CSV table of C-alpha atoms in Angstrom, one decimal:
chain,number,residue,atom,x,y,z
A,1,UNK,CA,-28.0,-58.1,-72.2
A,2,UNK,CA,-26.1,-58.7,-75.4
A,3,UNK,CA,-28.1,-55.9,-77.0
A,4,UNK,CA,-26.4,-53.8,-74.4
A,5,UNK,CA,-22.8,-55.1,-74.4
A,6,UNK,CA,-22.8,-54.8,-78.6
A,7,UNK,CA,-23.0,-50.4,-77.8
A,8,UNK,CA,-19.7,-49.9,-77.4
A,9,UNK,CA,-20.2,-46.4,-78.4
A,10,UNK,CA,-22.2,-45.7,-75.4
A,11,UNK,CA,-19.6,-47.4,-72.9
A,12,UNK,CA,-16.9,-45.1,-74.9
A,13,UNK,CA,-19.0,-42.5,-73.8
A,14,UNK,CA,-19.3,-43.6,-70.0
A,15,UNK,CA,-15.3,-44.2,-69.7
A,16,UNK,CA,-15.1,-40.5,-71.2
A,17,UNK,CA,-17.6,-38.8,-69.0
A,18,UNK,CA,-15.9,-40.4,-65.9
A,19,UNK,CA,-12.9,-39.7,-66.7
A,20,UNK,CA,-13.4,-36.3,-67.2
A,21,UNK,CA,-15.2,-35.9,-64.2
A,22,UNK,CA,-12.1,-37.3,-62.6
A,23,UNK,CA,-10.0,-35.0,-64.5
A,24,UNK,CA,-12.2,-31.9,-63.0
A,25,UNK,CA,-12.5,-33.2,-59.6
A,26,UNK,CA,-8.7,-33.3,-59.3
A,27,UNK,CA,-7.9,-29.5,-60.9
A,28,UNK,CA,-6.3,-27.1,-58.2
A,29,UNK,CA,-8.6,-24.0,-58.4
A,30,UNK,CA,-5.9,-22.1,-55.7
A,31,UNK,CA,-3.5,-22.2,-58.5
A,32,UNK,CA,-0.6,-23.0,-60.4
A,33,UNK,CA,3.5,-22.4,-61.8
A,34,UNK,CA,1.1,-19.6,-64.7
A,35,UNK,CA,-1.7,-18.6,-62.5
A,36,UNK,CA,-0.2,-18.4,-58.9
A,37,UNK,CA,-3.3,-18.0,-55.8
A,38,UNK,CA,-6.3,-18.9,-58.6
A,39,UNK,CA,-4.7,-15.5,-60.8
A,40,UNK,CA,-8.4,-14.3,-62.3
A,41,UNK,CA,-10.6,-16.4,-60.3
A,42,UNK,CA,-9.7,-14.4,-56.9
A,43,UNK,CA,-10.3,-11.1,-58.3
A,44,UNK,CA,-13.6,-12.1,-59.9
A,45,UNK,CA,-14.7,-13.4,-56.6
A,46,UNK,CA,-14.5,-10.2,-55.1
A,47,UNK,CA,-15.8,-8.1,-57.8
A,48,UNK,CA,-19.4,-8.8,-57.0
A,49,UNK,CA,-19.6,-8.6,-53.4
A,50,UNK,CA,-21.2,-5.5,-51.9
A,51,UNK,CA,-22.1,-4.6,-55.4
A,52,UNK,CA,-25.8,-5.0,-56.9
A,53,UNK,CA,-25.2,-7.7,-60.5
A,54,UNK,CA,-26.1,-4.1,-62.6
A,55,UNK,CA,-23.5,-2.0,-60.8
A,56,UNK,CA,-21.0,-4.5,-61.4
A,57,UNK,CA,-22.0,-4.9,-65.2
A,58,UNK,CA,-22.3,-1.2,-65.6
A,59,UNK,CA,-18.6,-1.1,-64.3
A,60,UNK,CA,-17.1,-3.8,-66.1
A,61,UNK,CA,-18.9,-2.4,-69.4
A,62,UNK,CA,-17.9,1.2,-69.2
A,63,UNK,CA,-14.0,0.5,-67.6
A,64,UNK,CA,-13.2,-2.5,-69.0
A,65,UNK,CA,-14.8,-5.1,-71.1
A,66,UNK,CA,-17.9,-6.0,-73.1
A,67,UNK,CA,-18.6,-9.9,-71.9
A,68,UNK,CA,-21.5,-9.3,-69.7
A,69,UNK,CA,-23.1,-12.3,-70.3
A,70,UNK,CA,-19.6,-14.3,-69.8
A,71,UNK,CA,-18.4,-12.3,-66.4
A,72,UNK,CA,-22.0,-12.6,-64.9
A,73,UNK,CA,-21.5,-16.4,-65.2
A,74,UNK,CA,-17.5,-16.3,-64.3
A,75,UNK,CA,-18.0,-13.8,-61.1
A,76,UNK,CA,-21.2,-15.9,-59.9
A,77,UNK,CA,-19.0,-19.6,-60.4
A,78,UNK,CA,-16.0,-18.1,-58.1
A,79,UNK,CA,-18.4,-18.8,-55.1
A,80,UNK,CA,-19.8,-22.0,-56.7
A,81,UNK,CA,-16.7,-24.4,-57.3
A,82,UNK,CA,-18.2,-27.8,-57.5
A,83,UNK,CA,-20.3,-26.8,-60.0
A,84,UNK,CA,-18.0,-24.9,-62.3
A,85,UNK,CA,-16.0,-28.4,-61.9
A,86,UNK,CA,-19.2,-30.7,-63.0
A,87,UNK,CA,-19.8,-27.3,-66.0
A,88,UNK,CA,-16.2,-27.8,-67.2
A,89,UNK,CA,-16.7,-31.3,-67.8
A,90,UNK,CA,-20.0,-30.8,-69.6
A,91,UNK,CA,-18.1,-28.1,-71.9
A,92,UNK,CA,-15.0,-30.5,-72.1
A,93,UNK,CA,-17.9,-33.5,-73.1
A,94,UNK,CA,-19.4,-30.8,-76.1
A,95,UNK,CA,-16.1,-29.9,-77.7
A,96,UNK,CA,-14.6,-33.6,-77.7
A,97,UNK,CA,-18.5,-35.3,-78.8
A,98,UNK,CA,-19.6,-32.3,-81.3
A,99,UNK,CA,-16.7,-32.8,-84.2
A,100,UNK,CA,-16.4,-36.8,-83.5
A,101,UNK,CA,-20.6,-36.2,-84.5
A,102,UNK,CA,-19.9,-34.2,-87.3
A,103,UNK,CA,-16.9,-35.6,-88.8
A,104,UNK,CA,-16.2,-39.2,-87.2
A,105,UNK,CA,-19.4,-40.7,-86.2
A,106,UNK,CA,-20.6,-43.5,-88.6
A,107,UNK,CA,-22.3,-47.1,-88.4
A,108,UNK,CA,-20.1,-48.9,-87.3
A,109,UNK,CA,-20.4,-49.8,-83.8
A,110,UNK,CA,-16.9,-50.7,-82.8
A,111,UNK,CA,-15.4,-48.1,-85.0
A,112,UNK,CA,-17.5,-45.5,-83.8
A,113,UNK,CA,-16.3,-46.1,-80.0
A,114,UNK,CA,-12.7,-46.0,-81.4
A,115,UNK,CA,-13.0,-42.9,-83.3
A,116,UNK,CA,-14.9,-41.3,-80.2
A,117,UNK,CA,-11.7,-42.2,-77.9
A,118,UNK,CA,-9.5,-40.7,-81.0
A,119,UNK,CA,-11.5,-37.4,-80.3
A,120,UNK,CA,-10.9,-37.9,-76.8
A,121,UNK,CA,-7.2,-38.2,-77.1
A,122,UNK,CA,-7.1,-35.4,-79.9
A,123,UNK,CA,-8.3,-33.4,-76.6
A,124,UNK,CA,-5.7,-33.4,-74.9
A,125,UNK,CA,-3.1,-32.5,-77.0
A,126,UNK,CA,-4.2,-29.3,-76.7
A,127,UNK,CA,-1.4,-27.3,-75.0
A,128,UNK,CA,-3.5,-27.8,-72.0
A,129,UNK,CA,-1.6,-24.9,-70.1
A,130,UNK,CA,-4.0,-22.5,-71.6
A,131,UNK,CA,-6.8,-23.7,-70.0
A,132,UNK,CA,-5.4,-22.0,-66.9
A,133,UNK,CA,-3.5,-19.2,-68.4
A,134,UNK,CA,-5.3,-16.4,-66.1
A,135,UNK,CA,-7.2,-18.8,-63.6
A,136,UNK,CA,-8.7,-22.0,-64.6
A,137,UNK,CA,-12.4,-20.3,-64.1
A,138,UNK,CA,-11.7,-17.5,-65.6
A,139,UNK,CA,-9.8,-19.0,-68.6
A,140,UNK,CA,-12.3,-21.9,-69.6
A,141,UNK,CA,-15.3,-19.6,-68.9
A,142,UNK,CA,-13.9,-17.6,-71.4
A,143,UNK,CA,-12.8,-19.6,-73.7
A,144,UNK,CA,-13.0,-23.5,-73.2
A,145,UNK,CA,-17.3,-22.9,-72.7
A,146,UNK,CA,-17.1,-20.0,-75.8
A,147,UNK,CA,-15.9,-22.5,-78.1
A,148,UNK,CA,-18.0,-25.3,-76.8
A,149,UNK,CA,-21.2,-23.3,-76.8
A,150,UNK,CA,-20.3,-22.1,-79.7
A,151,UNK,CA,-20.0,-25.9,-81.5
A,152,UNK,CA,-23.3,-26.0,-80.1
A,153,UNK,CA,-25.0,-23.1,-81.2
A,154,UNK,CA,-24.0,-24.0,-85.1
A,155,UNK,CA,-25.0,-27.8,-84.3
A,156,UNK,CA,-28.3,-27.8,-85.6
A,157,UNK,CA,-27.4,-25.8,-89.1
A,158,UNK,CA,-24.1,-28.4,-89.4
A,159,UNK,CA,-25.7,-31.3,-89.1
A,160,UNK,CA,-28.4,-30.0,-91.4
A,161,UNK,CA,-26.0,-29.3,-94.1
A,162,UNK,CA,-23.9,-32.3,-93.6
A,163,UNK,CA,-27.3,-34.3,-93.9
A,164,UNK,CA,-26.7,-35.9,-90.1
A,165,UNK,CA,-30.1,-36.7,-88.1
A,166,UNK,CA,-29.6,-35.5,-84.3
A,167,UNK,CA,-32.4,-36.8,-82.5
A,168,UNK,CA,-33.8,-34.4,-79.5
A,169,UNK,CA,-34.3,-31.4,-82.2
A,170,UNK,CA,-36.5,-29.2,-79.9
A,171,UNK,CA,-34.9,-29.6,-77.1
A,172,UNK,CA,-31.1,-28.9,-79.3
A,173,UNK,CA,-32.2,-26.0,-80.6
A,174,UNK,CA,-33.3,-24.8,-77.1
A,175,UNK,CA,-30.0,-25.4,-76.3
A,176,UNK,CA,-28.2,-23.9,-79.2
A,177,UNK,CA,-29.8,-20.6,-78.6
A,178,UNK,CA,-28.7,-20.1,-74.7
A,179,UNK,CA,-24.7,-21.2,-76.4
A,180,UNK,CA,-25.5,-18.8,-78.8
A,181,UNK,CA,-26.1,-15.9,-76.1
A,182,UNK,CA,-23.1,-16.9,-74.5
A,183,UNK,CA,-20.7,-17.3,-77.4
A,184,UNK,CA,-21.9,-14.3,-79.1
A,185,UNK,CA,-20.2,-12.1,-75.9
A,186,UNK,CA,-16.5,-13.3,-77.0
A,187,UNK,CA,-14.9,-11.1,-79.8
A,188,UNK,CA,-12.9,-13.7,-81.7
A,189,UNK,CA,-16.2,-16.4,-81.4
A,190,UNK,CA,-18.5,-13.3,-82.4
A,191,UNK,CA,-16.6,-13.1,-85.7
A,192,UNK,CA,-16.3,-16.6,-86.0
A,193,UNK,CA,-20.3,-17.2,-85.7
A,194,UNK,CA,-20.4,-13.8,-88.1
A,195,UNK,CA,-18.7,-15.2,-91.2
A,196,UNK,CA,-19.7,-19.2,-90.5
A,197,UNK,CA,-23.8,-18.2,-90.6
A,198,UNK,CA,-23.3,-15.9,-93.4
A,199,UNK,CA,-21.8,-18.6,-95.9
A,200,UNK,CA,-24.9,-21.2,-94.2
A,201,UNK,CA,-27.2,-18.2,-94.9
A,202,UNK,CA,-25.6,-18.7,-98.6
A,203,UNK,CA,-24.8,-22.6,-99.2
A,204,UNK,CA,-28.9,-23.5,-97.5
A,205,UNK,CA,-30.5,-20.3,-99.1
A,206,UNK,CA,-32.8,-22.8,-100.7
A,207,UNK,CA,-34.2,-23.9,-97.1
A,208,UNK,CA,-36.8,-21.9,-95.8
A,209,UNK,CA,-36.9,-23.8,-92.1
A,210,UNK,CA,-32.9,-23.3,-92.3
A,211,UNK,CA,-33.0,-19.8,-93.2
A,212,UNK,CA,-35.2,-19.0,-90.4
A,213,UNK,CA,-32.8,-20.1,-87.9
A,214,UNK,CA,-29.7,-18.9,-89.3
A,215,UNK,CA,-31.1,-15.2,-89.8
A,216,UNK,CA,-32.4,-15.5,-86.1
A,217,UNK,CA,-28.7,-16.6,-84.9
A,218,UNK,CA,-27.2,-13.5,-87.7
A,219,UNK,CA,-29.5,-10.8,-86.1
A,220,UNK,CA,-28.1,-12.0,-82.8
A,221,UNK,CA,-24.7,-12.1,-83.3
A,222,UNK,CA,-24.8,-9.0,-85.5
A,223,UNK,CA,-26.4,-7.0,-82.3
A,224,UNK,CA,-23.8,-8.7,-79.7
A,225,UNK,CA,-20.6,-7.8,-82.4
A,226,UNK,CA,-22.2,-4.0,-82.1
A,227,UNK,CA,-22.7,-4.1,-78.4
A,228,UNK,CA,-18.7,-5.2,-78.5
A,229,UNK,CA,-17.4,-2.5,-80.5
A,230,UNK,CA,-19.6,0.2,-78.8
A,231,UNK,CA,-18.2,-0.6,-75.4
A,232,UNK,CA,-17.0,1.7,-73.7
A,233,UNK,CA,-14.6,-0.2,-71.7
A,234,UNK,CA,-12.8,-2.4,-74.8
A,235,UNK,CA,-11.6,1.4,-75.5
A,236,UNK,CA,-10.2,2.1,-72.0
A,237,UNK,CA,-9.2,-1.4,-71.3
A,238,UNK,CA,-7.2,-1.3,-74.9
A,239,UNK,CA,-5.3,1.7,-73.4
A,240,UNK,CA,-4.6,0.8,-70.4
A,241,UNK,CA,-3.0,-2.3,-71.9
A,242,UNK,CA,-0.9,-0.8,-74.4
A,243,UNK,CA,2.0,-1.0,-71.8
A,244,UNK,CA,2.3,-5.1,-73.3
A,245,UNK,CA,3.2,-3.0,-76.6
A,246,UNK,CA,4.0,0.2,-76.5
A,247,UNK,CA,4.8,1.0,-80.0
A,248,UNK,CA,1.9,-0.1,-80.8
A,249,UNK,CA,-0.1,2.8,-81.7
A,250,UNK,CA,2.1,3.5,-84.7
A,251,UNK,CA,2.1,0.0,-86.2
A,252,UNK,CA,-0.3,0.4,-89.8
A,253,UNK,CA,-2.9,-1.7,-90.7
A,254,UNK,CA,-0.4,-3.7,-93.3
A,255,UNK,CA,1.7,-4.5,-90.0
A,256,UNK,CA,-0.5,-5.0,-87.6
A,257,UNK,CA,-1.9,-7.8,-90.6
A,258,UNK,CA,1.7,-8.9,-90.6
A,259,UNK,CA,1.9,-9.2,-87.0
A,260,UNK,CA,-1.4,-11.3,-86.4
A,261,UNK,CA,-0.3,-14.1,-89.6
A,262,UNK,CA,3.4,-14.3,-88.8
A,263,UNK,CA,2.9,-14.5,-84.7
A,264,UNK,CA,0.1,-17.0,-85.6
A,265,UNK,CA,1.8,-19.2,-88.2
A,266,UNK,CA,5.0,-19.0,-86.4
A,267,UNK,CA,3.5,-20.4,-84.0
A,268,UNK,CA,3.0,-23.6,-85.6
A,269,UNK,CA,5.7,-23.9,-88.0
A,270,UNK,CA,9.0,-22.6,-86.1
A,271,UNK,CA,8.6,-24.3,-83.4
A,272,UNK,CA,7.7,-27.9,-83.3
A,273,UNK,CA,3.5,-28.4,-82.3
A,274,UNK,CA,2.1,-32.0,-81.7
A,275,UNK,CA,-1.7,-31.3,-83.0
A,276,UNK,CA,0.0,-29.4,-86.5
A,277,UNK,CA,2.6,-32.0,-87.1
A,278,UNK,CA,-0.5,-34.4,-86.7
A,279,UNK,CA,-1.9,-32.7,-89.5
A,280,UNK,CA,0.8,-32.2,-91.8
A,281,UNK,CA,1.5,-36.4,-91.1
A,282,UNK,CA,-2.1,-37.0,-92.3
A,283,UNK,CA,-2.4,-35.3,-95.1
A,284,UNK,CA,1.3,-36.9,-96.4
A,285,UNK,CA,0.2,-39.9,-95.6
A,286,UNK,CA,-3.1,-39.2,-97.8
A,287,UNK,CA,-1.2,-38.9,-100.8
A,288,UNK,CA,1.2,-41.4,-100.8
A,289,UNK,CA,-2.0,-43.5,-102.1
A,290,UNK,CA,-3.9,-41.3,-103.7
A,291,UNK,CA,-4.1,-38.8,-105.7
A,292,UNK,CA,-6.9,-35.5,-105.0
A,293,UNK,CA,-8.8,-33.9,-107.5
A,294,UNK,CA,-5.6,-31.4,-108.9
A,295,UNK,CA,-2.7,-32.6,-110.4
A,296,UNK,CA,-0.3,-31.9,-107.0
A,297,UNK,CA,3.0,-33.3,-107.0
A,298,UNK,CA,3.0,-35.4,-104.1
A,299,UNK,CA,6.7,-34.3,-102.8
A,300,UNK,CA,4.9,-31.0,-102.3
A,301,UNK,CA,3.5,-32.2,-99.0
A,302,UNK,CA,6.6,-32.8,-98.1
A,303,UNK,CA,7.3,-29.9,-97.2
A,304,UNK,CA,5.2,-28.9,-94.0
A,305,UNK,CA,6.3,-32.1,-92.2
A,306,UNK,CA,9.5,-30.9,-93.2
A,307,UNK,CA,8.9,-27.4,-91.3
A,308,UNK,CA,7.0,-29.2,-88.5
A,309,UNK,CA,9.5,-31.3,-87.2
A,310,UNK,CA,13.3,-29.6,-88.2
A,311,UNK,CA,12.4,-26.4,-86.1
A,312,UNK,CA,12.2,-28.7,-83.4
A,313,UNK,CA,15.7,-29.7,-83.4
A,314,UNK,CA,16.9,-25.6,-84.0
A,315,UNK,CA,18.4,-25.5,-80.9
A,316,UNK,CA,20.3,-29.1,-81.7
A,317,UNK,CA,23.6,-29.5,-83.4
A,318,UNK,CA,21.5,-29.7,-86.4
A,319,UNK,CA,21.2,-25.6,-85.7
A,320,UNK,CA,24.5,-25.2,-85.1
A,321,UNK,CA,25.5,-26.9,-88.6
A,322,UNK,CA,22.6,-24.9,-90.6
A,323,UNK,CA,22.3,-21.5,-88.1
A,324,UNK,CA,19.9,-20.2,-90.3
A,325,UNK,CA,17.2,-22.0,-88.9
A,326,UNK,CA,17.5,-20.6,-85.8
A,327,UNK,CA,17.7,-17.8,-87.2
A,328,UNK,CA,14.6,-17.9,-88.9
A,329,UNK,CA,12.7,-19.9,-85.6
A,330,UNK,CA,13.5,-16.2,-83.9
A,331,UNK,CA,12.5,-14.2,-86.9
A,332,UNK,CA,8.6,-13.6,-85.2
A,333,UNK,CA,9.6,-10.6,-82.4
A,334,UNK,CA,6.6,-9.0,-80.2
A,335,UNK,CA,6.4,-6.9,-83.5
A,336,UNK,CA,6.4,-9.6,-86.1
A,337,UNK,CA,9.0,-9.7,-88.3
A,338,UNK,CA,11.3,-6.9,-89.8
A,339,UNK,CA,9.9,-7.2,-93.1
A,340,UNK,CA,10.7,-4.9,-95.6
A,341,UNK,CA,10.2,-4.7,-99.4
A,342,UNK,CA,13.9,-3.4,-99.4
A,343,UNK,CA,15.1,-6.3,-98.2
A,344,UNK,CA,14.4,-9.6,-100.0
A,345,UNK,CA,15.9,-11.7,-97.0
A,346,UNK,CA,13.0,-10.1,-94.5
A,347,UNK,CA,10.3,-11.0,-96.8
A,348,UNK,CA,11.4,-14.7,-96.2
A,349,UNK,CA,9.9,-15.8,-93.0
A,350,UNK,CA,6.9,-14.6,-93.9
A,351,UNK,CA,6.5,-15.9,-97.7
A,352,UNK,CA,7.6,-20.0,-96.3
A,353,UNK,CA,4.9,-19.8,-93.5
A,354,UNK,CA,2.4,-18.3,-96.0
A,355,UNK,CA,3.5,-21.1,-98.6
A,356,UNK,CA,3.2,-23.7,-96.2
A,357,UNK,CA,0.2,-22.5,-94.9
A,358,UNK,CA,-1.5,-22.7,-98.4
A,359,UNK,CA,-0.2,-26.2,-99.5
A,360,UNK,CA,-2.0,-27.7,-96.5
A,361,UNK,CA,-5.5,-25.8,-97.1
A,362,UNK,CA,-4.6,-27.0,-101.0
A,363,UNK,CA,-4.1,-29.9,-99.5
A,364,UNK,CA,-7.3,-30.0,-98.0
A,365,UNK,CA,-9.5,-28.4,-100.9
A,366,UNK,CA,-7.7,-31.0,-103.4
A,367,UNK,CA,-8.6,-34.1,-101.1
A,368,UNK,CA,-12.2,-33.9,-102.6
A,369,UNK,CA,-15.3,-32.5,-103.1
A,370,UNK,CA,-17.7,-33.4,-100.2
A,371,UNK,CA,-20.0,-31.6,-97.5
A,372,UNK,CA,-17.4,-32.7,-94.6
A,373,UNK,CA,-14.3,-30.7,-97.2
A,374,UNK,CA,-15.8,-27.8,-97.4
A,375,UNK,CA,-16.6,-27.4,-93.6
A,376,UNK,CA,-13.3,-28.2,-92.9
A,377,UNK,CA,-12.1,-26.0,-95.4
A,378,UNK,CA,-14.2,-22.9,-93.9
A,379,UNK,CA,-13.3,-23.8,-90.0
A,380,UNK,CA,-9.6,-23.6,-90.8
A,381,UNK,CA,-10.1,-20.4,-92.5
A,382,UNK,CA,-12.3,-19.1,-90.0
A,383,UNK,CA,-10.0,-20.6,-87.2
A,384,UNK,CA,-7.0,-18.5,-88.6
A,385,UNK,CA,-9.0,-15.2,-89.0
A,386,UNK,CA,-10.0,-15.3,-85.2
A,387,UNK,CA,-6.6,-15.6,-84.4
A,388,UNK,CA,-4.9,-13.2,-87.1
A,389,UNK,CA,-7.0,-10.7,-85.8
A,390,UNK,CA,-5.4,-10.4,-82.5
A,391,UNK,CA,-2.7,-8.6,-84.3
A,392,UNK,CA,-4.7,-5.5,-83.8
A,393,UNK,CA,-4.6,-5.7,-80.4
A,394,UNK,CA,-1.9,-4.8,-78.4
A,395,UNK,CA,-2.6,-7.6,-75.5
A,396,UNK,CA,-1.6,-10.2,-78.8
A,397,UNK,CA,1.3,-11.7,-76.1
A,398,UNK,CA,-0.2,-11.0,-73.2
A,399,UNK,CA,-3.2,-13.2,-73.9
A,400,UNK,CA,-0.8,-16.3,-74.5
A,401,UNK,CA,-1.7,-19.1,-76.2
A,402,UNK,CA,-5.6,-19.2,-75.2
A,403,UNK,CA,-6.2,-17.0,-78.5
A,404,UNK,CA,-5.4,-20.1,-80.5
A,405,UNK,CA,-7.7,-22.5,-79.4
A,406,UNK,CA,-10.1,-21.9,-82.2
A,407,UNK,CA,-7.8,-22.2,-84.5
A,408,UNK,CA,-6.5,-25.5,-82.5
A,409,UNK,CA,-10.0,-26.7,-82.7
A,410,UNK,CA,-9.9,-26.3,-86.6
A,411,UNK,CA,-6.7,-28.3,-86.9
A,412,UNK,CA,-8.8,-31.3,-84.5
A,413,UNK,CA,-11.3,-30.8,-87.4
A,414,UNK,CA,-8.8,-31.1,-90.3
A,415,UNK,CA,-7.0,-34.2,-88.5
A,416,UNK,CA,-10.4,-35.9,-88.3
A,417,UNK,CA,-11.1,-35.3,-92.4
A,418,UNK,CA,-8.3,-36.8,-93.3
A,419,UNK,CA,-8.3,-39.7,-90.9
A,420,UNK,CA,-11.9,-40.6,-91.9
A,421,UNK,CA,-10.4,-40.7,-95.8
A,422,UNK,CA,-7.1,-42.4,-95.0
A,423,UNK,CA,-9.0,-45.4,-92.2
A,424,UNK,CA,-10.7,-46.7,-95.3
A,425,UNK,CA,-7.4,-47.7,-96.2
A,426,UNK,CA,-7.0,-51.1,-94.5
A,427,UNK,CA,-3.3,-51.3,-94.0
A,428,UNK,CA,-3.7,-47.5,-91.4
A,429,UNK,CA,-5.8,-49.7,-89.1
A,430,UNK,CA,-2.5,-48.9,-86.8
A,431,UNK,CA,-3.4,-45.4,-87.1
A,432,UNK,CA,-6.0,-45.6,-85.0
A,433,UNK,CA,-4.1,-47.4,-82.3
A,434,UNK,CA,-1.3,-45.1,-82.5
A,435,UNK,CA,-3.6,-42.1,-82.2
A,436,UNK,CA,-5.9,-43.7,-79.2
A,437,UNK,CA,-2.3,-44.6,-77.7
A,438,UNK,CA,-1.3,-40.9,-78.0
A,439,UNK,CA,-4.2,-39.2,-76.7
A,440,UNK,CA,-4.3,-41.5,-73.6
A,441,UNK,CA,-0.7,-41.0,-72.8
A,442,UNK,CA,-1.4,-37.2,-72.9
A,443,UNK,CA,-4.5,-37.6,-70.5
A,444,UNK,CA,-2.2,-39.5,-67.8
A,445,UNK,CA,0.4,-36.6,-68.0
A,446,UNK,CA,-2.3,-34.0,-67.8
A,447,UNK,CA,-4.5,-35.8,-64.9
A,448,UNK,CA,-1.0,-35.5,-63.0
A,449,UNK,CA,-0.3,-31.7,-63.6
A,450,UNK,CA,-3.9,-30.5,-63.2
């Protein structure tokens, strides 16, 4: 018995799992103030019936989309809701357990169960409205499950190369290849998986076993991003949506690029966000105490706490004294921003969220030289790409903030870095409190909107 009561890890795990089941159980599938009468989820219900699974497909791949494999599962759950509910809470389980493995998880038993509830409560800061943006089935399916299948197709390789033993292997990497199917059919996961096995391809080249997997997964995602740009229906769905932006079509490459970073960053940095002002707190409070491997001036990370927090107040009194920053917090239109080289005050939005931008990676990169950096390193890069290159699609807006969380889930994974280097710093014990403290308060508000 006192064997049992000493794994507080596993009763961490128990609270989660029923609390997420709880969370699930009380979700409103006929819908909600964004996705009135289930939005999505009604019109994939009815998409199927009367139609053979192959005529549907057929349909859906020449007139409108290439995620077979995603809208088989989506249009097949519409008629099954108790167990898309007990499915959501498996892929809500995999996307709070998978980085609190990879970046969290030590030996320490009571530390362990407190960093697991941090990753819990890191959860749920998410903006959780985008969970339901266009349905709550049709929004997780295609995005909540992509990114937690596709944690789980890149498990084995990660916790190979960060020299973490995952017990179950066979079984895992039964399970890694299904995710991998399924997060393969998503465009901004496809690219993700693209560029992330091509640099494990690199960094393990040594690795025979490891090679043999990660060409396996490249092959497949290489065929699923060529099924994706060869469908027929991305090319008539992408013209049928050019209504969102109609100007679109003469927008250049260099805008378009502009348009995907300043829409992205903006996002973060003109208008206040709890998980990026998280980050930007963390890696301050990093240096007050220590110094990283470049000679940095410290004041320098100063400065993103600085632009996460003052565009908060912009509509304040504080933005009627300095009008500039609202201003600025409404430079990012449906177009991006007016830049022109004519105009050095245009270029200005753009060059501060660029700057800030690159002292946090810095940031990051200078904090030190280990295997946990440089995948942290790589999923924020990785995390801005897949959202950067929604500025060449003219449904950018339209898709609302669902398109970020990859990028949201690379933030979760910068956070955790730096809280695993700064909690070996006795005196931010209170961190942990403060961030359990946070992340529960966030669950209560969330289990009453659901």
């Amino acid at each position: 018995m006192e064997k049992i009561t000493k794994k507080k890890e596993i009763w961490a795990i128990i609270l989660i799992v029923i609390l997420l089941i709880a969370l699930n159980l009380s979700i409103n599938l006929t819908g909600n103030g964004i996705t009135p009468n289930g939005g999505d989820d009604k019109a994939f219900a009815q998409f199927v019936l009367g139609k053979h699974y192959l005529q549907f497909l057929h349909s859906r791949y020449t007139g409108w989309s290439s995620r077979l494999v995603i809208e088989s599962v989506l249009s097949t759950l519409t008629h099954l809701p108790i167990l898309w509910r007990l499915l959501n809470t498996l892929a809500m389980f995999t996307v709070i357990y998978i980085p609190y493995l990879l970046l969290l998880k030590g030996t320490d038993d009571d530390e362990n169960a407190s960093r697991l509830l941090i990753s819990f409560g890191m959860f749920f800061l998410l903006p959780f409205n985008m969970f339901y943006e266009t349905g709550w089935m049709a929004t997780t399916t295609n995005y909540l499950w992509v990114l937690a299948a596709g944690l789980l197709a890149m498990l084995p390789s990660l916790a190979q190369y960060l020299g973490i033993d995952i017990k179950h292997k066979k079984i895992i990497s039964v399970v890694a290849f299904l995710a991998l199917i399924y997060a393969v059919n998503q465009e901004q996961m496809v690219i993700i998986l693209l560029l992330g096995n091509s640099l494990l391809l690199y960094v393990t080249r040594g690795n025979k076993k490891a090679l043999g997997r990660l060409a396996f997964q490249f092959v497949v995602t290489v065929l699923s991003l060529i099924m994706i740009v060869l469908a027929p229906g991305n090319s008539v769905r992408k013209v049928k949506e050019i209504h969102w932006l109609p100007l679109f079509p003469t927008l250049s490459p260099f805008k378009k690029i502009e348009l995907g970073i300043s829409s992205t960053l903006g996002h973060f940095f003109f208008s206040f966000d709890v998980l990026a002002t998280i980050l930007v707190i963390l890696l301050f409070a990093f240096y007050i105490n220590q110094k990283g491997r470049y000679k940095i001036p410290r004041t320098v990370f100063y400065i993103p706490v600085l632009f996460s927090v003052i565009f908060w107040f912009k509509d304040t009194l504080i933005g009627k004294i300095y009008p500039g920053l609202k201003k600025m917090g409404g430079a990012v239109t449906i177009y991006g921003t007016d830049i022109s080289l004519a105009n050095l005050q245009s270029i200005l939005p753009d060059l501060l969220l660029i700057v800030v931008s690159c002292i946090v990676l810095l940031g990051i990169f200078s904090s030190g030289n280990s295997k946990r950096m440089w995948l942290v390193m790589v999923a924020m890069l990785l995390g801005l790409i897949s959202r950067i290159m929604m500025g060449f699609s003219p449904t950018i807006w339209a898709s609302g903030e669902r398109t970020f969380l990859f990028l949201y889930e690379a933030l979760i994974f910068g956070c955790f870095y730096l809280y695993d280097q700064i909690e070996k710093k006795k005196e931010y014990q209170i961190l942990t409190h403060i961030l359990i403290g946070i992340g529960g308060l966030a669950f209560c508000v969330i289990l009453y909107t659901v």
